[in-house]
Amino acid sequence: MLKDRKIILGVTGGIAAYKAAELVRELFRAGAEVQVIMTRSAQAFVTPLTFQTLSGNQVTTELFNLIEESKIRHVALADKAEALVIAPATANIIGKIAAGIADDMLTTVVMATRAPILLAPAMNVHMWENPICQENIAKLRSRGYHFIDPEAGELACGYEGKGRLAEIPAIVEEIRTLLSPKDFSEEKVLVTAGPTEEPLDPVRFLTNRSSGRMGFALARAARRRGAEVTLISGPNALPVPQKVKYVPVRSADQMREAVLNHLQNASILLMAAAVSDYRPKKTSPEKLKKSLLETVLELELNPDILAEAGKKKDSRIIVGFAAETENLLQNAREKLKKKNLDLIVANDVTLPGAGFEVETNIVKLLDRSGKIEELPLMSKEDLADRLLDRVARLRKS
Ligand code: CTP
């Protein structure tokens, strides 16, 4: 979703300016067209050449450069931008913007642009807490400027406290949010992710292969598009998405309970979890000694959470997933009908680039009318948006 998006990154003069290099890299990697504007003091910390190399674009430092410019550059930049991000944003730049000062390239572009503006402050904790700085921030917030707050921790000035630039992935996520349509703002989206674990004893369990990436990507994408999101997930090693209600669970039974608790309130269910179909019939509260372990395990069927949700469908949109190794379409179609779904995401996990521990997937979307949409290999991040596009169309039909 960041591909070919035009982003202006303003870098101001703080020690965190070097972290902006990583931000440019991440944005460039995601395909964004990044145009960096540096203030004079930023250039005391990092050279324009660093940003030029990483962004592949000329870095702007001066307001007027009569040799290079034939157009009014600040207006051209301001008009072209789809989002303007200032990271790090010093107390000084925040104060200048709040006061309406436009005396260099960055503040002039801020004044001239109609693009949404995100500021990522980074400064000494006392500067951050200074009432003037906080008043400026409150004023800008009330005018529609977006902020990603600094984090608490050890600061470059030697102090401990709030003032460290937010983590780069969190800033990238906020930029994605800024650039996303808000077509899910009326929706309450319930997403499940990850595997379930069915314990045999406190150290042994049955599970499915699943990293949770697809469900987490869906939760983030729905949140960016304005939805209120609840994410119920089995064990995983992923960072919890921001501004999402996160409900960690372990077994299929716990996931079932959590889903049924939240379903009433949800307008969309995206069931990406790889629920374990079976569980051990007996679970021992103590670790079983090897000598007591049986070589044949007695199993019992877990509840089918999705099928149960399908029975309480009402006007909800319900999307299921089918991970298959053979007869992909036929199996997926049967599951769509049996579980009363609107859409099923069929996934041949034997294909390279599809399935479990990878960042990408190749899927086919099947709906109730029998229509099949084949999607090419893409990142789970992109797939999440494509899937939501499809859900949005189902909602309208
Ligand atoms: N699912 C569920 N509860 C289960 C098993 C699966 O809610 N106990 C959901 C999954 O989250 C997924 C969909 O059902 O969205 C696909 O289920 P899958 O396990 O592939 O289908 P099964 O009915 O178990 O069929 P099979 O194992 O025979 O392929």
Short mmCIF file of N, CA, C and O in Angstrom, two decimals, residues 29 55 77 86 93 142 184 191 207 249 265 269 343 348 372 376:
data_model
loop_
_atom_site.label_atom_id
_atom_site.label_comp_id
_atom_site.label_asym_id
_atom_site.label_seq_id
_atom_site.Cartn_x
_atom_site.Cartn_y
_atom_site.Cartn_z
N ARG A 29 12.03 0.66 0.81
CA ARG A 29 11.85 -0.78 0.61
C ARG A 29 10.41 -1.13 0.29
O ARG A 29 10.13 -2.03 -0.49
N SER A 55 17.14 7.40 -0.26
CA SER A 55 15.82 7.68 -0.86
C SER A 55 15.88 7.64 -2.38
O SER A 55 14.86 7.51 -3.05
N LEU A 77 6.50 20.88 -4.01
CA LEU A 77 6.63 19.76 -3.05
C LEU A 77 5.36 19.58 -2.24
O LEU A 77 4.88 18.46 -2.06
N ILE A 86 7.28 14.34 9.93
CA ILE A 86 8.47 14.98 10.50
C ILE A 86 9.01 14.06 11.59
O ILE A 86 8.34 13.84 12.62
N ILE A 93 10.67 22.77 16.15
CA ILE A 93 9.83 22.73 14.94
C ILE A 93 8.35 22.71 15.34
O ILE A 93 7.50 23.34 14.70
N SER A 142 -5.49 19.66 17.85
CA SER A 142 -6.86 20.16 17.65
C SER A 142 -7.05 20.66 16.22
O SER A 142 -8.17 20.80 15.74
N PHE A 184 -13.58 1.25 6.61
CA PHE A 184 -14.06 0.30 7.61
C PHE A 184 -14.43 1.00 8.92
O PHE A 184 -14.53 0.36 9.96
N VAL A 191 -10.83 -10.73 14.41
CA VAL A 191 -9.86 -11.52 13.64
C VAL A 191 -9.29 -12.61 14.55
O VAL A 191 -9.00 -12.34 15.72
N THR A 207 -0.19 -29.24 18.13
CA THR A 207 -0.42 -27.92 17.53
C THR A 207 -0.45 -28.00 16.01
O THR A 207 -0.26 -29.08 15.44
N VAL A 249 -4.90 -16.40 23.54
CA VAL A 249 -5.48 -17.65 24.01
C VAL A 249 -4.49 -18.78 23.72
O VAL A 249 -3.49 -18.57 23.03
N ASN A 265 -20.71 -8.61 19.15
CA ASN A 265 -20.37 -7.21 18.92
C ASN A 265 -19.69 -6.98 17.56
O ASN A 265 -19.41 -5.84 17.20
N LEU A 269 -16.23 -11.21 10.76
CA LEU A 269 -15.33 -12.19 11.38
C LEU A 269 -14.36 -12.70 10.32
O LEU A 269 -14.78 -13.18 9.27
N LEU A 343 -17.14 -15.82 2.22
CA LEU A 343 -15.93 -15.86 1.41
C LEU A 343 -14.96 -16.86 2.04
O LEU A 343 -14.88 -16.95 3.27
N ASP A 348 -3.13 -23.08 -1.33
CA ASP A 348 -2.42 -24.34 -1.56
C ASP A 348 -1.05 -24.23 -0.89
O ASP A 348 -0.14 -23.60 -1.42
N ILE A 372 -14.62 -17.16 -8.55
CA ILE A 372 -13.28 -17.43 -8.03
C ILE A 372 -12.35 -16.30 -8.48
O ILE A 372 -12.26 -16.00 -9.67
N PRO A 376 -2.25 -13.17 -7.43
CA PRO A 376 -0.87 -13.59 -7.63
C PRO A 376 -0.10 -13.63 -6.31
O PRO A 376 -0.63 -13.20 -5.27
#
